[in-house]
Coordinates of C-alpha atoms and ligand atoms in Angstrom, one line a residue:
M1343 CA -42.9 83.1 -139.8
K1344 CA -41.7 85.5 -142.6
S1345 CA -41.3 89.2 -142.7
I1346 CA -44.3 91.5 -143.4
W1347 CA -42.8 92.4 -146.8
Y1348 CA -43.8 88.9 -148.1
K1349 CA -47.5 89.6 -147.7
T1350 CA -47.4 93.3 -148.6
N1351 CA -49.1 94.5 -151.8
E1352 CA -48.4 97.8 -153.6
D1353 CA -51.3 99.5 -151.9
A1354 CA -50.3 98.5 -148.4
K1355 CA -46.7 99.4 -149.2
K1356 CA -47.8 102.9 -150.3
K1357 CA -49.7 103.4 -147.0
M1358 CA -46.6 102.2 -145.0
F1359 CA -44.3 104.6 -146.8
A1360 CA -46.7 107.5 -146.4
F1361 CA -46.9 106.8 -142.7
A1362 CA -43.1 106.5 -142.5
D1363 CA -42.8 110.0 -144.1
E1364 CA -45.1 111.4 -141.4
Y1365 CA -43.0 109.7 -138.8
K1366 CA -39.7 110.9 -140.2
D1367 CA -41.1 114.5 -140.0
F1368 CA -42.1 113.9 -136.4
I1369 CA -38.7 112.7 -135.2
S1370 CA -36.8 115.2 -137.3
K1371 CA -38.7 118.1 -135.6
G1372 CA -38.9 116.5 -132.1
K1373 CA -35.4 115.8 -131.1
T1374 CA -35.8 116.6 -127.4
E1375 CA -38.6 115.7 -125.0
R1376 CA -39.8 119.4 -125.2
E1377 CA -39.8 119.5 -129.0
A1378 CA -41.6 116.1 -129.1
V1379 CA -44.3 117.5 -126.8
D1380 CA -44.6 120.6 -129.1
V1381 CA -45.0 118.5 -132.2
S1382 CA -47.4 116.1 -130.4
V1383 CA -49.6 119.0 -129.2
A1384 CA -49.7 120.4 -132.8
L1385 CA -50.8 116.9 -134.1
V1386 CA -53.5 116.3 -131.5
E1387 CA -54.9 119.8 -131.7
K1388 CA -55.2 119.5 -135.5
A1389 CA -57.2 116.3 -134.8
G1390 CA -59.6 118.2 -132.6
F1391 CA -58.2 117.4 -129.1
K1392 CA -58.8 120.1 -126.5
N1393 CA -56.5 121.1 -123.6
L1394 CA -58.1 119.3 -120.5
A1395 CA -57.7 122.5 -118.5
S1396 CA -60.1 124.3 -120.9
V1397 CA -62.8 121.7 -120.6
E1398 CA -65.4 121.7 -117.8
K1399 CA -67.4 118.6 -118.4
L1400 CA -66.4 115.4 -120.2
S1401 CA -68.7 113.1 -122.2
P1402 CA -68.1 110.0 -124.3
G1403 CA -66.4 110.8 -127.6
D1404 CA -64.6 113.9 -126.1
K1405 CA -60.9 114.2 -127.1
V1406 CA -58.6 115.9 -124.6
Y1407 CA -54.9 116.2 -123.7
A1408 CA -52.7 117.5 -120.9
V1409 CA -49.1 118.6 -120.8
N1410 CA -46.8 118.4 -117.8
M1411 CA -43.9 120.9 -117.6
N1412 CA -43.5 120.9 -121.4
K1413 CA -42.0 117.4 -121.2
D1414 CA -44.9 114.9 -120.9
I1415 CA -48.1 114.7 -122.9
V1416 CA -51.1 112.5 -122.3
A1417 CA -54.0 112.3 -124.7
F1418 CA -57.4 110.7 -124.1
V1419 CA -60.6 109.8 -126.1
I1420 CA -63.4 109.4 -123.5
G1421 CA -65.1 106.0 -123.9
K1422 CA -68.8 105.0 -123.7
K1423 CA -68.1 102.9 -120.6
H1424 CA -67.5 104.6 -117.2
L1425 CA -63.9 105.6 -116.5
T1426 CA -63.9 103.3 -113.4
E1427 CA -64.2 100.3 -115.7
G1428 CA -60.6 101.2 -116.7
L1429 CA -58.7 102.7 -119.6
N1430 CA -56.8 101.2 -122.5
I1431 CA -53.4 102.8 -122.4
V1432 CA -50.4 102.9 -124.7
G1433 CA -47.3 104.5 -123.1
A1434 CA -44.0 105.5 -124.5
H1435 CA -41.1 107.7 -123.6
I1436 CA -39.9 110.7 -125.5
D1437 CA -36.4 111.3 -124.0
S1438 CA -33.5 109.8 -125.8
P1439 CA -29.8 109.4 -125.1
R1440 CA -27.7 112.5 -125.8
L1441 CA -25.2 114.9 -124.3
D1442 CA -26.5 117.6 -121.9
L1443 CA -24.6 120.8 -121.4
K1444 CA -23.3 121.3 -117.9
Q1445 CA -24.5 124.3 -115.9
N1446 CA -21.2 126.1 -116.3
P1447 CA -20.3 124.7 -119.8
L1448 CA -18.3 127.3 -121.7
Y1449 CA -14.5 127.5 -121.5
E1450 CA -11.4 128.3 -123.6
D1451 CA -8.5 126.0 -124.0
H1452 CA -5.5 127.0 -126.2
E1453 CA -7.7 129.4 -128.2
L1454 CA -10.5 127.0 -128.8
A1455 CA -13.9 127.6 -127.2
L1456 CA -15.6 124.4 -125.9
L1457 CA -18.8 123.4 -124.1
D1458 CA -18.6 120.8 -121.4
T1459 CA -21.2 118.1 -121.3
H1460 CA -22.6 115.3 -119.1
Y1461 CA -24.0 112.4 -121.2
Y1462 CA -27.6 111.4 -120.6
G1463 CA -28.7 107.8 -120.6
G1464 CA -26.8 104.7 -121.6
V1465 CA -24.3 105.5 -124.4
K1466 CA -21.2 104.1 -125.9
K1467 CA -19.3 107.3 -125.6
Y1468 CA -17.0 106.6 -128.5
Q1469 CA -20.0 106.7 -130.9
W1470 CA -20.6 110.4 -130.2
V1471 CA -17.3 111.9 -131.5
A1472 CA -16.3 113.0 -135.0
T1473 CA -19.8 113.4 -136.2
P1474 CA -21.9 116.6 -136.9
M1475 CA -24.0 117.6 -133.9
A1476 CA -26.7 120.2 -133.2
L1477 CA -27.7 122.2 -130.1
H1478 CA -31.4 122.0 -129.1
G1479 CA -32.9 123.4 -126.0
V1480 CA -34.2 126.3 -123.9
V1481 CA -32.5 129.1 -121.9
C1482 CA -34.7 130.5 -119.1
K1483 CA -33.9 134.0 -118.1
T1484 CA -34.6 135.7 -114.7
D1485 CA -37.1 138.1 -116.3
G1486 CA -39.3 135.0 -117.0
S1487 CA -38.7 134.9 -120.7
K1488 CA -37.5 131.8 -122.5
V1489 CA -35.2 131.5 -125.5
N1490 CA -35.6 128.4 -127.7
I1491 CA -32.4 127.3 -129.4
V1492 CA -32.0 125.1 -132.4
I1493 CA -28.6 125.3 -134.1
G1494 CA -27.4 122.9 -136.7
E1495 CA -30.5 121.7 -138.5
E1496 CA -30.8 124.1 -141.4
D1497 CA -28.5 123.7 -144.4
S1498 CA -27.3 127.3 -143.7
D1499 CA -26.6 126.5 -140.0
P1500 CA -23.2 125.7 -138.7
V1501 CA -22.9 122.3 -136.8
V1502 CA -20.8 121.6 -133.7
G1503 CA -19.1 118.4 -132.6
I1504 CA -16.7 116.5 -130.5
S1505 CA -13.2 115.7 -131.7
D1506 CA -11.7 112.2 -131.8
L1507 CA -8.0 111.4 -131.5
L1508 CA -6.3 110.8 -134.8
I1509 CA -5.4 107.1 -135.5
H1510 CA -1.8 108.1 -136.1
L1511 CA -1.4 108.9 -132.4
S1512 CA -3.8 106.3 -130.9
S1513 CA -1.5 103.5 -129.9
D1514 CA -2.2 104.0 -126.2
Q1515 CA -5.9 104.8 -126.7
M1516 CA -6.5 101.7 -128.8
K1517 CA -5.3 99.4 -126.0
K1518 CA -8.2 100.7 -123.7
T1519 CA -11.5 98.9 -123.4
G1520 CA -14.6 100.3 -125.2
A1521 CA -16.0 101.8 -122.0
T1522 CA -12.9 104.1 -121.6
V1523 CA -11.6 104.6 -125.1
V1524 CA -13.5 107.9 -125.0
E1525 CA -14.0 109.2 -121.4
G1526 CA -17.1 111.1 -120.2
E1527 CA -15.1 114.2 -119.3
D1528 CA -13.6 114.3 -122.8
L1529 CA -17.1 114.8 -124.4
N1530 CA -16.4 118.5 -125.0
V1531 CA -18.1 120.3 -127.9
L1532 CA -16.0 122.6 -130.1
V1533 CA -17.9 125.9 -130.7
G1534 CA -15.4 128.5 -131.8
S1535 CA -11.9 129.7 -132.6
I1536 CA -12.0 133.4 -133.6
P1537 CA -10.8 135.7 -130.8
D1538 CA -12.3 139.0 -129.7
T1539 CA -8.9 140.9 -130.3
S1540 CA -9.8 143.6 -127.8
E1541 CA -9.7 141.0 -125.0
E1542 CA -6.5 140.1 -123.1
K1543 CA -7.7 136.8 -121.6
D1544 CA -10.1 134.1 -123.0
A1545 CA -10.6 136.1 -126.1
V1546 CA -12.2 133.3 -128.1
K1547 CA -14.7 132.5 -125.3
K1548 CA -15.5 136.2 -125.1
A1549 CA -16.2 136.2 -128.9
V1550 CA -18.6 133.2 -128.5
L1551 CA -20.4 135.0 -125.7
D1552 CA -20.8 138.1 -127.8
L1553 CA -22.3 136.0 -130.6
L1554 CA -24.7 134.4 -128.1
K1555 CA -25.7 137.8 -126.8
D1556 CA -26.2 139.2 -130.3
K1557 CA -28.1 136.3 -131.7
Y1558 CA -30.1 135.0 -128.7
G1559 CA -29.8 137.8 -126.1
I1560 CA -28.3 135.4 -123.5
E1561 CA -25.4 136.0 -121.1
E1562 CA -23.0 133.4 -119.7
R1563 CA -24.9 133.3 -116.4
D1564 CA -28.0 132.3 -118.3
F1565 CA -26.5 128.8 -118.8
I1566 CA -27.3 128.2 -115.1
S1567 CA -31.0 128.0 -116.0
A1568 CA -30.8 126.4 -119.4
E1569 CA -31.4 122.9 -120.8
I1570 CA -29.4 122.5 -123.9
E1571 CA -29.0 119.0 -125.5
V1572 CA -26.3 118.1 -127.9
V1573 CA -27.9 115.7 -130.5
P1574 CA -26.9 114.3 -133.9
A1575 CA -27.5 117.0 -136.6
G1576 CA -29.7 116.2 -139.5
K1577 CA -33.1 114.7 -140.4
A1578 CA -34.3 111.1 -140.3
R1579 CA -33.8 109.5 -143.7
D1580 CA -34.8 106.4 -145.7
Y1581 CA -32.3 103.7 -145.2
G1582 CA -31.4 100.9 -147.6
L1583 CA -31.5 100.9 -151.4
D1584 CA -35.1 99.8 -151.4
R1585 CA -36.0 102.5 -148.8
S1586 CA -37.5 99.8 -146.5
L1587 CA -35.9 101.2 -143.3
I1588 CA -35.5 104.5 -141.6
M1589 CA -32.3 105.9 -140.0
G1590 CA -32.9 108.5 -137.4
Y1591 CA -32.0 109.9 -134.1
G1592 CA -34.1 108.9 -131.1
H1593 CA -36.3 106.0 -132.5
D1594 CA -35.9 104.8 -128.9
D1595 CA -38.6 105.6 -128.1
R1596 CA -40.2 108.3 -130.3
V1597 CA -41.1 105.6 -132.8
C1598 CA -43.4 104.1 -130.3
A1599 CA -44.5 107.5 -129.1
F1600 CA -45.6 108.5 -132.6
T1601 CA -47.4 105.3 -133.3
S1602 CA -49.1 105.3 -129.9
L1603 CA -50.3 108.8 -130.3
K1604 CA -51.5 108.2 -133.9
A1605 CA -53.4 105.1 -132.7
V1606 CA -55.3 107.1 -130.0
M1607 CA -56.0 109.8 -132.6
D1608 CA -57.4 107.3 -135.1
V1609 CA -59.6 105.0 -132.9
K1610 CA -63.1 106.7 -133.1
D1611 CA -65.8 106.3 -130.4
P1612 CA -64.0 103.7 -128.3
E1613 CA -65.9 101.5 -125.7
R1614 CA -63.3 102.1 -123.0
T1615 CA -61.5 105.4 -122.6
T1616 CA -58.3 105.3 -124.7
C1617 CA -55.0 107.0 -123.6
A1618 CA -51.5 107.6 -125.0
I1619 CA -49.0 108.8 -122.4
L1620 CA -45.6 110.1 -123.6
V1621 CA -43.2 110.6 -120.8
D1622 CA -39.7 112.0 -120.1
K1623 CA -36.7 110.6 -118.1
E1624 CA -37.1 106.9 -119.0
E1625 CA -33.5 106.7 -120.0
V1626 CA -32.4 107.7 -116.5
G1627 CA -34.9 105.7 -114.4
S1628 CA -38.2 107.5 -115.0
V1629 CA -37.5 109.7 -112.0
G1630 CA -38.6 113.2 -111.0
A1631 CA -41.6 115.4 -111.8
T1632 CA -41.6 114.5 -115.5
G1633 CA -40.7 110.8 -115.3
M1634 CA -43.3 108.0 -115.1
H1635 CA -42.9 107.8 -111.3
S1636 CA -44.3 111.3 -111.1
A1637 CA -47.9 111.9 -109.8
F1638 CA -48.7 113.6 -113.1
F1639 CA -50.5 110.6 -114.6
A1640 CA -52.6 109.8 -111.6
N1641 CA -53.4 113.5 -111.1
T1642 CA -54.6 113.7 -114.6
I1643 CA -56.9 110.7 -114.2
M1644 CA -58.3 112.3 -111.1
E1645 CA -59.1 115.4 -113.2
L1646 CA -60.8 113.1 -115.8
L1647 CA -63.0 111.5 -113.0
D1648 CA -63.8 114.9 -111.6
K1649 CA -64.8 116.3 -115.0
S1650 CA -66.8 113.2 -115.9
D1651 CA -68.9 113.1 -112.8
R1652 CA -67.1 112.9 -109.5
Y1653 CA -63.8 112.0 -108.0
C1654 CA -63.0 110.0 -104.9
E1655 CA -59.8 108.1 -103.9
M1656 CA -61.5 104.7 -104.3
R1657 CA -62.7 105.6 -107.8
L1658 CA -59.3 106.7 -108.8
R1659 CA -57.7 103.5 -107.6
R1660 CA -60.4 101.4 -109.3
T1661 CA -59.9 103.2 -112.6
L1662 CA -56.1 102.6 -112.5
A1663 CA -56.4 99.0 -111.4
N1664 CA -59.0 98.2 -114.1
S1665 CA -56.9 99.8 -116.8
K1666 CA -54.9 97.7 -119.3
M1667 CA -51.7 98.9 -120.9
L1668 CA -49.2 98.3 -123.6
S1669 CA -45.9 99.7 -122.6
S1670 CA -44.8 100.8 -126.0
D1671 CA -41.0 100.8 -126.0
V1672 CA -38.5 99.5 -128.5
A1673 CA -37.0 96.1 -128.7
A1674 CA -33.5 94.9 -129.7
G1675 CA -33.7 94.1 -133.5
F1676 CA -31.6 91.1 -134.7
D1677 CA -28.3 92.3 -136.2
P1678 CA -26.6 89.8 -138.6
N1679 CA -23.3 91.4 -137.6
Y1680 CA -23.7 90.4 -134.0
P1681 CA -25.8 87.2 -133.9
A1682 CA -24.1 85.8 -130.9
V1683 CA -25.9 88.0 -128.3
N1684 CA -29.3 86.5 -129.2
E1685 CA -31.1 83.2 -128.6
L1686 CA -32.8 83.0 -132.0
K1687 CA -36.2 81.5 -130.9
N1688 CA -36.8 84.5 -128.7
T1689 CA -35.4 87.4 -130.8
A1690 CA -37.0 90.3 -132.6
F1691 CA -36.4 90.5 -136.3
M1692 CA -36.6 93.6 -138.5
G1693 CA -39.8 93.7 -140.5
Y1694 CA -41.5 90.9 -138.5
G1695 CA -44.1 93.1 -136.8
L1696 CA -45.0 94.3 -133.3
V1697 CA -42.7 92.8 -130.7
L1698 CA -44.4 91.5 -127.5
T1699 CA -42.0 91.1 -124.6
K1700 CA -43.5 89.2 -121.7
F1701 CA -40.7 90.2 -119.3
T1702 CA -37.8 92.6 -119.2
G1703 CA -35.0 92.8 -116.6
R1704 CA -31.6 91.2 -116.5
G1705 CA -29.8 88.3 -114.8
G1706 CA -32.7 86.1 -113.5
K1707 CA -35.3 88.6 -114.6
G1708 CA -34.0 91.1 -112.0
G1709 CA -36.1 94.3 -112.1
A1710 CA -38.5 92.7 -114.6
S1711 CA -42.0 93.7 -115.5
D1712 CA -43.5 90.3 -116.2
A1713 CA -46.9 90.3 -117.9
N1714 CA -49.7 87.9 -116.9
P1715 CA -50.5 85.2 -119.5
E1716 CA -54.2 85.9 -119.0
F1717 CA -53.6 89.4 -120.3
I1718 CA -51.2 88.3 -123.1
A1719 CA -54.0 86.0 -124.4
E1720 CA -56.3 89.0 -124.6
V1721 CA -53.7 91.0 -126.5
R1722 CA -53.1 88.1 -128.8
K1723 CA -56.8 87.9 -129.6
A1724 CA -57.0 91.6 -130.4
L1725 CA -54.0 91.4 -132.7
D1726 CA -55.2 88.2 -134.4
D1727 CA -58.8 89.5 -134.9
N1728 CA -57.3 92.6 -136.6
E1729 CA -54.7 90.6 -138.6
V1730 CA -51.8 92.4 -137.0
Q1731 CA -48.5 90.5 -137.3
F1732 CA -46.6 90.2 -134.1
Q1733 CA -43.5 88.4 -132.8
T1734 CA -42.2 87.6 -129.3
A1735 CA -38.8 88.4 -128.0
E1736 CA -36.6 89.1 -125.0
I1737 CA -33.6 91.4 -124.9
G1738 CA -30.8 89.1 -125.8
K1739 CA -29.5 85.8 -124.4
V1740 CA -29.9 85.0 -120.7
D1741 CA -27.1 86.8 -118.7
Q1742 CA -26.0 88.8 -121.8
G1743 CA -27.5 92.1 -120.5
G1744 CA -31.0 93.4 -120.4
G1745 CA -33.1 96.5 -120.0
G1746 CA -36.3 97.9 -118.7
T1747 CA -39.2 100.3 -119.7
I1748 CA -41.9 102.2 -117.9
A1749 CA -44.0 99.0 -117.7
Y1750 CA -43.3 98.1 -114.0
I1751 CA -44.2 101.6 -112.8
C1752 CA -47.7 101.5 -114.3
A1753 CA -48.0 97.9 -113.1
N1754 CA -47.6 99.3 -109.6
Y1755 CA -51.1 100.8 -110.0
N1756 CA -52.2 97.2 -110.1
M1757 CA -53.0 97.3 -113.8
Q1758 CA -52.2 94.7 -116.5
V1759 CA -49.2 95.8 -118.5
L1760 CA -47.4 94.2 -121.4
D1761 CA -44.3 95.5 -123.2
A1762 CA -45.0 95.9 -126.9
G1763 CA -42.8 97.8 -129.3
I1764 CA -40.7 98.1 -132.4
A1765 CA -37.4 96.4 -133.2
V1766 CA -34.5 98.8 -133.5
Q1767 CA -30.9 98.3 -134.7
N1768 CA -28.1 100.4 -133.3
M1769 CA -30.2 101.2 -130.2
H1770 CA -28.8 104.2 -128.2
A1771 CA -26.3 105.0 -131.0
P1772 CA -26.6 108.5 -132.5
W1773 CA -28.3 107.0 -135.6
E1774 CA -30.8 104.2 -135.0
V1775 CA -32.6 102.0 -137.5
V1776 CA -36.2 100.8 -137.7
S1777 CA -38.2 99.0 -140.5
K1778 CA -41.1 100.9 -142.1
A1779 CA -43.1 97.7 -142.0
D1780 CA -42.7 97.5 -138.2
V1781 CA -43.6 101.1 -137.7
Y1782 CA -46.9 100.7 -139.5
E1783 CA -47.7 97.3 -138.0
A1784 CA -47.1 98.7 -134.5
Y1785 CA -49.6 101.5 -135.2
L1786 CA -52.1 98.9 -136.4
G1787 CA -51.4 96.8 -133.3
Y1788 CA -51.9 99.7 -130.9
K1789 CA -55.1 100.6 -132.6
A1790 CA -56.4 97.0 -132.3
F1791 CA -55.5 97.0 -128.6
L1792 CA -57.2 100.4 -127.9
K1793 CA -60.3 99.4 -129.8
D1794 CA -60.8 95.8 -128.8
I1795 CA -59.5 95.2 -125.3
K1796 CA -62.4 94.9 -122.8
Ligands
MN946 MN1 -36.8 102.9 -124.6
MN947 MN1 -33.5 103.3 -124.3

């Protein structure tokens, strides 16, 4: 097998690059789960999808979406077949590793004002220092109002960041292992150094609070009910001299979220009802009201049944069990700098197309979602019939590590689920890399799946 670039003509390349531009815009604007939902709602509404809550009766061809707590979105196109025959689902997550502000974050130390954080998801902590960062999030006030915050993205904005120890004084630090070379409690964000000279104590902290009050109308106590995420500052960009790749924050898993959503938007008049679900909290175990374990998904399917003709528990369970799903999450892309972690016959390569991963898990497939070969054969056929290039892979050599996705949670509904995503380099680093060829091929693959799976 060769990379997609070998068979790409100028026309196809133009399409790929235009699609990549749209995607770059999507991740540059959607850097948190909330922002990703907002950008997704704008996309689907522009394509004629209606909020499910505003629709009374559903008929084939109808396009609807539902949002859960501003952090999940699910979009459907109602098919010609009855819902109980099952849906074709593509599911991705829209949370990404980052640093979250603590509830009581702001403090002063030797006339510098800092924000204390707790990292979110699996990160190599040493990667998140000495690099420009932005603050994204919401502050919810007791009067019911909400303040949106984005600082560090405009050219005229300041950025913030976390210091690293100078090499000149690092002889002790350099002897530590990678896991402890930068410690979690040392991920403190520098936000100010000018004092409010009328204050005796914590004058710099006071000045930062004054600034927050002036610009955003928030008080120190409002941090208690805030969610502010510290993320890499700046837009996604073309990567490589030939512009064949994209460097951006949060490809895992917004690259599969975008391609999944676009696929549902672009498959017209499907036989089976199509669905894209984009969820929060995958990076911390899919827990809580906005993770895949939440009742939100099943509740929304109940609403669909109710609005199509009638709902009952048995019909809900039939609908879920007859559904088929691609868990669209990223795969580890081969990195020539670190070839030793892979077994090359079962490795995802950049530019080789959609990655099918039969099983996830670690150490003897522990915690794996393991797709049935009957179902993989169906997916293969849909991809082959639509001339979509795919590759197969697992996450690294046996006993080297591993990972998981939302696949096993959906499989608990008794539906067929296969992991299918896009190869990423630098996964979970502040700046990750994907191939434009893979982004476009995944979109084509998801479309083929939604359209053709019976
Ligand atoms: Mn992921
Ligand atoms: Mn991840």
